[in-house]
Amino acid sequence: MKPVKVGLLGLGTVGGGTATVLSRNAEEIARRAGRGIVIDFAAALDTSHAAQLGLSGVRLSNNAMDVVEDPDIEIVVELIGGYNLAKDLVLQAINNGKHVVTANKALIALHGNEIFAAAQKQGVIVAFEAAVAGGIPVIKAVREGLAANRIEWLAGIINGTSNFILTEMRDKGRSFADVLAEAQVLGYAEANPTFDVEGIDAAHKLTILSSIAFGVPLQFNETYVEGISKITPEDVSYAADLGYRIKLLGIARRTEQGIEQRVHPTLIPRKQLIASVDGVMNCVMVQGDAVGSTLYYGRGAGAEPTGSAVVADIIDVVRAMTSDPNNRVPHLAFQASTLADTPILPITEVETAFYLRMRAVDKPGVLADVTRILGDRSISIEAFLQKEPAKAGSEVDIIMLTQRVRQGNMDEAIAAIEQLDSICGAVTRLRVETLN
Amino acid sequence: MKPVKVGLLGLGTVGGGTATVLSRNAEEIARRAGRGIVIDFAAALDTSHAAQLGLSGVRLSNNAMDVVEDPDIEIVVELIGGYNLAKDLVLQAINNGKHVVTANKALIALHGNEIFAAAQKQGVIVAFEAAVAGGIPVIKAVREGLAANRIEWLAGIINGTSNFILTEMRDKGRSFADVLAEAQVLGYAEANPTFDVEGIDAAHKLTILSSIAFGVPLQFNETYVEGISKITPEDVSYAADLGYRIKLLGIARRTEQGIEQRVHPTLIPRKQLIASVDGVMNCVMVQGDAVGSTLYYGRGAGAEPTGSAVVADIIDVVRAMTSDPNNRVPHLAFQASTLADTPILPITEVETAFYLRMRAVDKPGVLADVTRILGDRSISIEAFLQKEPAKAGSEVDIIMLTQRVRQGNMDEAIAAIEQLDSICGAVTRLRVETLN
């Protein structure tokens, strides 16, 4: 059988990794796929390093649209990133009847509904395993491996940069700003780290996971996002004293009222396997009604780990391209016509346990005031810790773990606590999940 | 589209779990698969509990061959277990042009080559996700999700009974026999526990994993098997003192000399995520050249976790049954015509680090004798521990961790050590893997 001709858009980190993997493992890949897979045409603003990537003899262009419009190309691999140009290229490729593989989480999270509708109309596949958790085949696990289950919830460490920062903060007692600066030097964090540390990148990925878990359209704008930039070394240390670790989690959960879709720093029990996932590694837990708890772990970024997922998608497309378009794995796991309009819950309606930290004047009655405010709103305290500040003075840190409560209630309670004369400054509030 | 008609062979634990999942999640499954999946005919020696399993109105028989011969049945699900009858039924189903889903690891490990050849000839699919690690979609991860990789090695906790016993031994300092008896009462271990505790069940699964990782035929008879029945509480405790945990691992590794395929108790560093996989849970690590280290965790047995994998396979078959038979995922991950004849290494040729425990008369010169014997065979000592026995006396336990050495060398050294007058009884020898 003739090799499949792939067009590659982008020769940056992931584009380079994809080219390297396809060329180094060409023989093994052909033994699996039953035919060769070759990059026939590649486009990038700078193509001067193409030969280093094993792309000697491959047609090159500085205009990605040349690849998309090329009649010989059967699969377009979009590794440019960003929304606008990437979207135009992907839609045009679909329009030209080509299958698409992409690692672009922002594109899928924001424009996936439109892209998948166009692909279905044309009978082509848009594959996006690399968009979530890099090399971990978690899209495949949720869409296919757990297809027998009613998924109850999933929770993931899906941003390596944030996890690296939180790990360093815990291991070395360092501050967020200090570790971030080092991560930028090491290349683990971008010059503009907002997407990573403020949870936006994780929210893109979580939006995709939530859709394929629950069979709802992609709704990035409904995803609650809170980053790690306000986490202090004290919070990390107090959490440890209470038996918890702080991780930036993406959480999607099905409740009777609707779907929770949220990214925020979360205290999780140290004994949970996922609590030991450190550094830049990613990990996703998926809870199904039949299978129970499952977990997937690996590298969530990097040239070859992401290339691994891109190439696996290409192989899947090669296998499915001769099949009946109506009998393929649906883009969002459920047949497009059966996607549900289950509402995404506003964060104020979400119920979780909470970690509260407040600084109080060390005088009688403060604790009574705080517990009364919580008790009035039926918020029970699960654990309590009072710490002297590092330097001598008249203020103490009070730390509490509460039982589960609707966030709206908690917000009211915190506002009331902050009104107390004996409480200094704002109350720090983090969510707690047992993941059981 | 009309529902797909499935024939179910066996209504035991897994058969029951499969029927329950298919019936409870029928709507969600149809939303994914694009058509309904119904059990149309079920066979078991005892069918009296069929109604409880949601099988009211389903045709029932006490003769499994009735289902296999039924012209309406498109997919035969074999959940009887064992080799002989199961083999006849599966081959006959294939012969009748039916697709097959099975959870039978023994059948696949021993007769898979013959079964897959027959299936290829008939253009039908034999799916077996449930045969390895129950509900964890690890076959799918290795065959499809990591298809871009040259797999370097994999290592798994793939027998829940053994892992439960080792976990209890570690947590409570209990003996193997004691915990086994309890596990039998709890239903975690069979009345005849040999398959589980002597590593045979794990070896069936490892044989399958090795084939799909490296593209070689199934070779159960070449798999080295050593169980956990000789592990003592002392070994568990000494391993902990050295920073290790003892797990029954199935390990498959590609080396320049050939493929290692082995199941044995193994010391692994406590810091490895897989070292924290406790109780009846399963976990498989897979190392690919592009993706690096990945890990898959979940329930390896039980009615619904295994049913989850069986039903996922049924859905996969439903999707693939209309596709070109030559363009499907190959049974053993690689096209049948490209399977390699890479030799499986005899265990004496396998190189690992070792844990040695010996009881010695407490007199000068013993250690010098032992280290000389090791040194003569170029075996370096990595760590050393000397422990007084619990009761006073003139004998001491000597524990050593060695560097990596060919097992043949180690066997010779141990034989020589056991000849020493100052060494009492046999030397205990366990393998050590860092899994890096």
mmCIF file of C-alpha atoms in Angstrom, chain A residues 2-317:
data_model
loop_
_atom_site.group_PDB
_atom_site.id
_atom_site.type_symbol
_atom_site.label_atom_id
_atom_site.label_comp_id
_atom_site.label_asym_id
_atom_site.label_seq_id
_atom_site.Cartn_x
_atom_site.Cartn_y
_atom_site.Cartn_z
ATOM 1 C CA LYS A 2 1.261 3.500 -0.797
ATOM 2 C CA PRO A 3 2.472 5.638 2.121
ATOM 3 C CA VAL A 4 0.037 8.225 3.465
ATOM 4 C CA LYS A 5 1.081 11.794 2.727
ATOM 5 C CA VAL A 6 0.972 14.122 5.675
ATOM 6 C CA GLY A 7 1.245 17.915 5.598
ATOM 7 C CA LEU A 8 2.847 19.480 8.644
ATOM 8 C CA LEU A 9 2.001 23.021 9.744
ATOM 9 C CA GLY A 10 4.571 24.371 12.193
ATOM 10 C CA LEU A 11 8.135 23.312 12.892
ATOM 11 C CA GLY A 12 8.436 24.537 16.469
ATOM 12 C CA THR A 13 8.788 22.320 19.530
ATOM 13 C CA VAL A 14 5.872 19.981 18.812
ATOM 14 C CA GLY A 15 6.270 20.098 15.037
ATOM 15 C CA GLY A 16 9.924 19.176 15.455
ATOM 16 C CA GLY A 17 9.086 16.371 17.893
ATOM 17 C CA THR A 18 6.467 14.996 15.520
ATOM 18 C CA ALA A 19 8.865 15.007 12.576
ATOM 19 C CA THR A 20 11.588 13.365 14.662
ATOM 20 C CA VAL A 21 9.323 10.581 15.953
ATOM 21 C CA LEU A 22 7.845 9.875 12.514
ATOM 22 C CA SER A 23 11.275 9.610 10.977
ATOM 23 C CA ARG A 24 13.114 7.723 13.746
ATOM 24 C CA ASN A 25 10.334 5.158 14.277
ATOM 25 C CA ALA A 26 9.215 4.953 10.644
ATOM 26 C CA GLU A 27 9.740 1.205 10.408
ATOM 27 C CA GLU A 28 7.979 0.343 13.660
ATOM 28 C CA ILE A 29 5.108 2.709 12.801
ATOM 29 C CA ALA A 30 4.652 1.096 9.399
ATOM 30 C CA ARG A 31 4.615 -2.360 11.022
ATOM 31 C CA ARG A 32 1.737 -1.147 13.177
ATOM 32 C CA ALA A 33 -0.220 0.986 10.690
ATOM 33 C CA GLY A 34 0.184 -1.405 7.776
ATOM 34 C CA ARG A 35 1.519 1.355 5.544
ATOM 35 C CA GLY A 36 4.120 4.082 5.659
ATOM 36 C CA ILE A 37 3.358 7.569 6.942
ATOM 37 C CA VAL A 38 5.478 10.312 5.414
ATOM 38 C CA ILE A 39 5.620 14.052 5.779
ATOM 39 C CA ASP A 40 5.315 15.217 2.190
ATOM 40 C CA PHE A 41 4.998 18.952 2.687
ATOM 41 C CA ALA A 42 5.828 21.157 5.675
ATOM 42 C CA ALA A 43 5.243 24.837 6.329
ATOM 43 C CA ALA A 44 6.694 27.211 8.893
ATOM 44 C CA LEU A 45 7.798 30.837 9.020
ATOM 45 C CA ASP A 46 11.330 29.522 9.430
ATOM 46 C CA THR A 47 12.147 26.254 7.669
ATOM 47 C CA SER A 48 15.926 26.507 7.880
ATOM 48 C CA HIS A 49 16.173 23.649 10.415
ATOM 49 C CA ALA A 50 14.021 21.237 8.387
ATOM 50 C CA ALA A 51 16.953 18.987 7.462
ATOM 51 C CA GLN A 52 17.887 18.568 11.144
ATOM 52 C CA LEU A 53 14.359 17.282 11.755
ATOM 53 C CA GLY A 54 14.741 14.530 9.149
ATOM 54 C CA LEU A 55 12.780 16.530 6.574
ATOM 55 C CA SER A 56 15.402 16.606 3.821
ATOM 56 C CA GLY A 57 13.773 16.248 0.440
ATOM 57 C CA VAL A 58 10.396 17.241 1.824
ATOM 58 C CA ARG A 59 8.593 20.111 0.120
ATOM 59 C CA LEU A 60 8.741 23.259 2.257
ATOM 60 C CA SER A 61 6.812 26.516 2.282
ATOM 61 C CA ASN A 62 6.567 29.617 4.431
ATOM 62 C CA ASN A 63 2.856 29.730 3.735
ATOM 63 C CA ALA A 64 0.810 27.151 5.634
ATOM 64 C CA MET A 65 -2.113 27.594 3.258
ATOM 65 C CA ASP A 66 0.043 26.065 0.498
ATOM 66 C CA VAL A 67 -0.015 22.773 2.415
ATOM 67 C CA VAL A 68 -3.731 22.986 3.136
ATOM 68 C CA GLU A 69 -4.470 23.552 -0.540
ATOM 69 C CA ASP A 70 -2.141 20.831 -1.816
ATOM 70 C CA PRO A 71 -4.130 18.046 -3.497
ATOM 71 C CA ASP A 72 -1.594 15.337 -2.543
ATOM 72 C CA ILE A 73 -1.918 15.895 1.191
ATOM 73 C CA GLU A 74 -4.402 13.563 2.909
ATOM 74 C CA ILE A 75 -3.838 14.546 6.539
ATOM 75 C CA VAL A 76 -3.045 18.061 7.742
ATOM 76 C CA VAL A 77 -1.240 18.255 11.092
ATOM 77 C CA GLU A 78 -1.765 21.669 12.699
ATOM 78 C CA LEU A 79 0.983 22.490 15.193
ATOM 79 C CA ILE A 80 1.093 26.255 14.864
ATOM 80 C CA GLY A 81 -0.962 27.056 17.953
ATOM 81 C CA GLY A 82 -3.059 30.151 18.592
ATOM 82 C CA TYR A 83 -6.649 30.733 17.518
ATOM 83 C CA ASN A 84 -7.020 32.762 14.376
ATOM 84 C CA LEU A 85 -4.673 31.480 11.705
ATOM 85 C CA ALA A 86 -4.940 27.954 13.106
ATOM 86 C CA LYS A 87 -8.711 28.070 12.880
ATOM 87 C CA ASP A 88 -8.686 29.304 9.279
ATOM 88 C CA LEU A 89 -6.203 26.612 8.291
ATOM 89 C CA VAL A 90 -8.093 23.803 9.998
ATOM 90 C CA LEU A 91 -11.452 24.855 8.551
ATOM 91 C CA GLN A 92 -9.954 25.190 5.088
ATOM 92 C CA ALA A 93 -8.300 21.767 5.372
ATOM 93 C CA ILE A 94 -11.654 20.265 6.361
ATOM 94 C CA ASN A 95 -13.316 22.099 3.514
ATOM 95 C CA ASN A 96 -10.773 20.541 1.181
ATOM 96 C CA GLY A 97 -11.771 17.082 2.451
ATOM 97 C CA LYS A 98 -8.589 16.504 4.431
ATOM 98 C CA HIS A 99 -8.374 14.879 7.843
ATOM 99 C CA VAL A 100 -6.827 17.015 10.569
ATOM 100 C CA VAL A 101 -4.648 16.233 13.588
ATOM 101 C CA THR A 102 -4.010 19.040 16.037
ATOM 102 C CA ALA A 103 -2.322 19.602 19.407
ATOM 103 C CA ASN A 104 -4.057 22.956 19.805
ATOM 104 C CA LYS A 105 -6.064 22.924 23.048
ATOM 105 C CA ALA A 106 -7.060 26.583 22.832
ATOM 106 C CA LEU A 107 -8.415 26.060 19.326
ATOM 107 C CA ILE A 108 -10.435 22.988 20.301
ATOM 108 C CA ALA A 109 -11.701 24.428 23.600
ATOM 109 C CA LEU A 110 -12.871 27.651 21.957
ATOM 110 C CA HIS A 111 -13.791 26.653 18.419
ATOM 111 C CA GLY A 112 -14.160 22.876 18.621
ATOM 112 C CA ASN A 113 -17.936 22.865 18.257
ATOM 113 C CA GLU A 114 -17.720 24.722 14.948
ATOM 114 C CA ILE A 115 -14.742 22.692 13.747
ATOM 115 C CA PHE A 116 -16.324 19.322 14.550
ATOM 116 C CA ALA A 117 -19.584 20.339 12.871
ATOM 117 C CA ALA A 118 -17.665 21.233 9.718
ATOM 118 C CA ALA A 119 -15.707 17.966 9.896
ATOM 119 C CA GLN A 120 -18.849 15.895 10.300
ATOM 120 C CA LYS A 121 -20.401 17.594 7.300
ATOM 121 C CA GLN A 122 -17.345 16.731 5.200
ATOM 122 C CA GLY A 123 -16.970 13.219 6.611
ATOM 123 C CA VAL A 124 -13.432 13.877 7.843
ATOM 124 C CA ILE A 125 -11.752 13.288 11.187
ATOM 125 C CA VAL A 126 -10.287 15.939 13.492
ATOM 126 C CA ALA A 127 -8.076 14.197 16.070
ATOM 127 C CA PHE A 128 -6.766 16.025 19.130
ATOM 128 C CA GLU A 129 -5.192 13.574 21.617
ATOM 129 C CA ALA A 130 -2.138 15.816 21.946
ATOM 130 C CA ALA A 131 -4.286 18.740 23.079
ATOM 131 C CA VAL A 132 -4.768 17.264 26.553
ATOM 132 C CA ALA A 133 -2.012 15.960 28.811
ATOM 133 C CA GLY A 134 0.572 15.644 26.019
ATOM 134 C CA GLY A 135 1.767 12.065 25.629
ATOM 135 C CA ILE A 136 -0.773 10.458 27.967
ATOM 136 C CA PRO A 137 -3.475 8.803 25.847
ATOM 137 C CA VAL A 138 -6.236 10.104 28.099
ATOM 138 C CA ILE A 139 -8.608 11.279 25.356
ATOM 139 C CA LYS A 140 -8.523 7.738 24.005
ATOM 140 C CA ALA A 141 -9.025 6.292 27.481
ATOM 141 C CA VAL A 142 -12.099 8.425 28.176
ATOM 142 C CA ARG A 143 -13.637 8.306 24.677
ATOM 143 C CA GLU A 144 -13.008 4.630 23.993
ATOM 144 C CA GLY A 145 -11.479 2.739 26.911
ATOM 145 C CA LEU A 146 -14.163 3.809 29.381
ATOM 146 C CA ALA A 147 -17.007 3.985 26.857
ATOM 147 C CA ALA A 148 -19.092 1.504 28.881
ATOM 148 C CA ASN A 149 -19.192 3.833 31.862
ATOM 149 C CA ARG A 150 -21.308 6.650 33.046
ATOM 150 C CA ILE A 151 -18.391 8.939 33.985
ATOM 151 C CA GLU A 152 -18.992 10.451 37.416
ATOM 152 C CA TRP A 153 -16.064 12.831 37.680
ATOM 153 C CA LEU A 154 -12.507 13.421 36.574
ATOM 154 C CA ALA A 155 -9.716 15.429 38.100
ATOM 155 C CA GLY A 156 -6.341 16.164 36.608
ATOM 156 C CA ILE A 157 -2.988 17.795 37.019
ATOM 157 C CA ILE A 158 -2.946 19.059 33.442
ATOM 158 C CA ASN A 159 -0.476 21.923 33.525
ATOM 159 C CA GLY A 160 3.127 20.932 34.070
ATOM 160 C CA THR A 161 4.434 24.446 34.714
ATOM 161 C CA SER A 162 2.074 25.000 37.648
ATOM 162 C CA ASN A 163 2.820 21.580 39.041
ATOM 163 C CA PHE A 164 6.551 22.206 38.822
ATOM 164 C CA ILE A 165 6.125 25.498 40.713
ATOM 165 C CA LEU A 166 3.918 23.964 43.428
ATOM 166 C CA THR A 167 6.325 21.032 43.822
ATOM 167 C CA GLU A 168 9.308 23.351 44.282
ATOM 168 C CA MET A 169 7.352 25.529 46.719
ATOM 169 C CA ARG A 170 6.571 22.454 48.810
ATOM 170 C CA ASP A 171 9.975 20.782 48.636
ATOM 171 C CA LYS A 172 12.015 23.901 49.294
ATOM 172 C CA GLY A 173 9.649 26.291 51.052
ATOM 173 C CA ARG A 174 10.195 28.855 48.287
ATOM 174 C CA SER A 175 7.789 31.572 47.190
ATOM 175 C CA PHE A 176 5.704 31.488 44.033
ATOM 176 C CA ALA A 177 7.552 34.431 42.441
ATOM 177 C CA ASP A 178 10.942 32.946 43.211
ATOM 178 C CA VAL A 179 10.161 29.543 41.653
ATOM 179 C CA LEU A 180 8.417 31.104 38.668
ATOM 180 C CA ALA A 181 11.531 33.123 37.868
ATOM 181 C CA GLU A 182 13.618 29.951 37.968
ATOM 182 C CA ALA A 183 11.088 28.047 35.840
ATOM 183 C CA GLN A 184 11.348 30.770 33.226
ATOM 184 C CA VAL A 185 15.132 30.407 33.164
ATOM 185 C CA LEU A 186 14.798 26.596 32.859
ATOM 186 C CA GLY A 187 12.312 26.968 30.028
ATOM 187 C CA TYR A 188 9.478 25.313 31.989
ATOM 188 C CA ALA A 189 7.560 28.596 31.978
ATOM 189 C CA GLU A 190 6.961 31.090 29.188
ATOM 190 C CA ALA A 191 8.147 34.696 29.359
ATOM 191 C CA ASN A 192 4.455 35.506 29.770
ATOM 192 C CA PRO A 193 3.371 32.794 32.204
ATOM 193 C CA THR A 194 -0.257 33.896 32.588
ATOM 194 C CA PHE A 195 -1.780 31.030 30.583
ATOM 195 C CA ASP A 196 0.006 28.460 32.718
ATOM 196 C CA VAL A 197 -0.029 29.893 36.240
ATOM 197 C CA GLU A 198 -3.478 31.484 36.055
ATOM 198 C CA GLY A 199 -5.076 28.197 35.022
ATOM 199 C CA ILE A 200 -6.168 29.147 31.515
ATOM 200 C CA ASP A 201 -4.195 26.401 29.786
ATOM 201 C CA ALA A 202 -5.591 23.865 32.259
ATOM 202 C CA ALA A 203 -9.089 25.249 31.654
ATOM 203 C CA HIS A 204 -8.731 24.661 27.911
ATOM 204 C CA LYS A 205 -7.847 21.045 28.579
ATOM 205 C CA LEU A 206 -10.497 20.558 31.233
ATOM 206 C CA THR A 207 -13.165 21.943 28.916
ATOM 207 C CA ILE A 208 -12.261 19.232 26.404
ATOM 208 C CA LEU A 209 -12.176 16.473 29.013
ATOM 209 C CA SER A 210 -15.537 17.522 30.440
ATOM 210 C CA SER A 211 -17.195 17.408 27.026
ATOM 211 C CA ILE A 212 -15.961 13.940 26.166
ATOM 212 C CA ALA A 213 -16.774 12.648 29.652
ATOM 213 C CA PHE A 214 -20.334 13.917 29.843
ATOM 214 C CA GLY A 215 -21.422 14.350 26.233
ATOM 215 C CA VAL A 216 -21.968 18.112 26.307
ATOM 216 C CA PRO A 217 -20.727 20.755 23.842
ATOM 217 C CA LEU A 218 -17.415 22.487 24.551
ATOM 218 C CA GLN A 219 -18.081 25.452 26.846
ATOM 219 C CA PHE A 220 -14.809 27.117 27.728
ATOM 220 C CA ASN A 221 -16.542 30.319 28.801
ATOM 221 C CA GLU A 222 -18.434 28.435 31.511
ATOM 222 C CA THR A 223 -15.268 26.956 33.015
ATOM 223 C CA TYR A 224 -14.312 28.503 36.344
ATOM 224 C CA VAL A 225 -10.619 29.414 36.452
ATOM 225 C CA GLU A 226 -8.418 30.309 39.386
ATOM 226 C CA GLY A 227 -4.610 30.097 39.217
ATOM 227 C CA ILE A 228 -1.813 29.490 41.686
ATOM 228 C CA SER A 229 -0.191 32.934 41.799
ATOM 229 C CA LYS A 230 -1.679 33.741 45.215
ATOM 230 C CA ILE A 231 -0.593 30.500 46.894
ATOM 231 C CA THR A 232 1.887 31.245 49.680
ATOM 232 C CA PRO A 233 4.569 29.017 51.211
ATOM 233 C CA GLU A 234 2.527 29.211 54.438
ATOM 234 C CA ASP A 235 -0.510 27.664 52.735
ATOM 235 C CA VAL A 236 1.642 24.879 51.325
ATOM 236 C CA SER A 237 3.116 24.228 54.750
ATOM 237 C CA TYR A 238 -0.191 24.378 56.663
ATOM 238 C CA ALA A 239 -1.752 22.036 54.127
ATOM 239 C CA ALA A 240 1.097 19.596 54.758
ATOM 240 C CA ASP A 241 0.541 19.842 58.524
ATOM 241 C CA LEU A 242 -3.068 18.809 57.925
ATOM 242 C CA GLY A 243 -2.068 15.841 55.694
ATOM 243 C CA TYR A 244 -2.736 17.510 52.340
ATOM 244 C CA ARG A 245 -0.881 18.722 49.278
ATOM 245 C CA ILE A 246 -1.882 21.676 47.112
ATOM 246 C CA LYS A 247 -2.237 20.928 43.398
ATOM 247 C CA LEU A 248 -3.712 22.915 40.545
ATOM 248 C CA LEU A 249 -6.534 20.581 39.541
ATOM 249 C CA GLY A 250 -8.957 20.644 36.668
ATOM 250 C CA ILE A 251 -12.157 19.059 37.950
ATOM 251 C CA ALA A 252 -15.270 18.063 36.035
ATOM 252 C CA ARG A 253 -18.113 16.451 37.925
ATOM 253 C CA ARG A 254 -21.642 15.450 37.141
ATOM 254 C CA THR A 255 -24.170 16.416 39.803
ATOM 255 C CA GLU A 256 -27.950 16.366 39.881
ATOM 256 C CA GLN A 257 -27.998 20.130 39.370
ATOM 257 C CA GLY A 258 -25.554 20.234 36.475
ATOM 258 C CA ILE A 259 -21.925 19.828 35.510
ATOM 259 C CA GLU A 260 -19.094 21.297 37.545
ATOM 260 C CA GLN A 261 -16.240 22.505 35.332
ATOM 261 C CA ARG A 262 -13.524 24.191 37.347
ATOM 262 C CA VAL A 263 -9.786 24.762 37.589
ATOM 263 C CA HIS A 264 -8.320 25.928 40.891
ATOM 264 C CA PRO A 265 -5.645 25.151 43.473
ATOM 265 C CA THR A 266 -6.955 22.249 45.543
ATOM 266 C CA LEU A 267 -5.952 20.560 48.758
ATOM 267 C CA ILE A 268 -5.894 16.780 48.235
ATOM 268 C CA PRO A 269 -5.030 14.090 50.781
ATOM 269 C CA ARG A 270 -1.358 13.194 50.670
ATOM 270 C CA LYS A 271 -2.268 9.498 50.485
ATOM 271 C CA GLN A 272 -3.946 9.843 47.087
ATOM 272 C CA LEU A 273 -1.644 8.578 44.326
ATOM 273 C CA ILE A 274 -2.172 11.804 42.365
ATOM 274 C CA ALA A 275 -0.842 13.816 45.319
ATOM 275 C CA SER A 276 2.584 12.276 44.618
ATOM 276 C CA VAL A 277 2.658 13.455 40.995
ATOM 277 C CA ASP A 278 5.459 15.985 41.099
ATOM 278 C CA GLY A 279 7.419 18.319 38.871
ATOM 279 C CA VAL A 280 6.259 18.793 35.282
ATOM 280 C CA MET A 281 4.390 15.458 35.143
ATOM 281 C CA ASN A 282 0.676 15.295 34.339
ATOM 282 C CA CYS A 283 -1.942 12.944 35.715
ATOM 283 C CA VAL A 284 -5.671 12.488 35.230
ATOM 284 C CA MET A 285 -8.023 10.506 37.473
ATOM 285 C CA VAL A 286 -11.275 9.326 35.912
ATOM 286 C CA GLN A 287 -14.099 7.830 37.952
ATOM 287 C CA GLY A 288 -16.613 5.675 36.085
ATOM 288 C CA ASP A 289 -19.666 3.973 37.550
ATOM 289 C CA ALA A 290 -18.554 0.513 36.390
ATOM 290 C CA VAL A 291 -14.764 0.719 36.448
ATOM 291 C CA GLY A 292 -14.405 2.785 39.630
ATOM 292 C CA SER A 293 -11.284 4.896 39.919
ATOM 293 C CA THR A 294 -8.682 4.892 37.133
ATOM 294 C CA LEU A 295 -5.593 7.047 36.705
ATOM 295 C CA TYR A 296 -3.341 8.010 33.782
ATOM 296 C CA TYR A 297 0.118 9.496 34.256
ATOM 297 C CA GLY A 298 2.919 10.757 32.036
ATOM 298 C CA ARG A 299 4.524 13.777 30.421
ATOM 299 C CA GLY A 300 2.074 16.516 29.545
ATOM 300 C CA ALA A 301 4.349 18.566 27.328
ATOM 301 C CA GLY A 302 7.616 18.546 25.437
ATOM 302 C CA ALA A 303 8.609 17.837 21.856
ATOM 303 C CA GLU A 304 8.539 14.026 21.716
ATOM 304 C CA PRO A 305 5.866 13.282 24.355
ATOM 305 C CA THR A 306 3.458 15.562 22.496
ATOM 306 C CA GLY A 307 4.762 14.233 19.172
ATOM 307 C CA SER A 308 3.933 10.741 20.447
ATOM 308 C CA ALA A 309 0.275 11.719 20.774
ATOM 309 C CA VAL A 310 0.222 13.522 17.423
ATOM 310 C CA VAL A 311 1.653 10.503 15.623
ATOM 311 C CA ALA A 312 -0.716 8.110 17.408
ATOM 312 C CA ASP A 313 -3.567 10.267 16.127
ATOM 313 C CA ILE A 314 -2.144 10.141 12.605
ATOM 314 C CA ILE A 315 -2.050 6.333 12.816
ATOM 315 C CA ASP A 316 -5.648 6.283 14.079
ATOM 316 C CA VAL A 317 -6.692 8.494 11.186
#
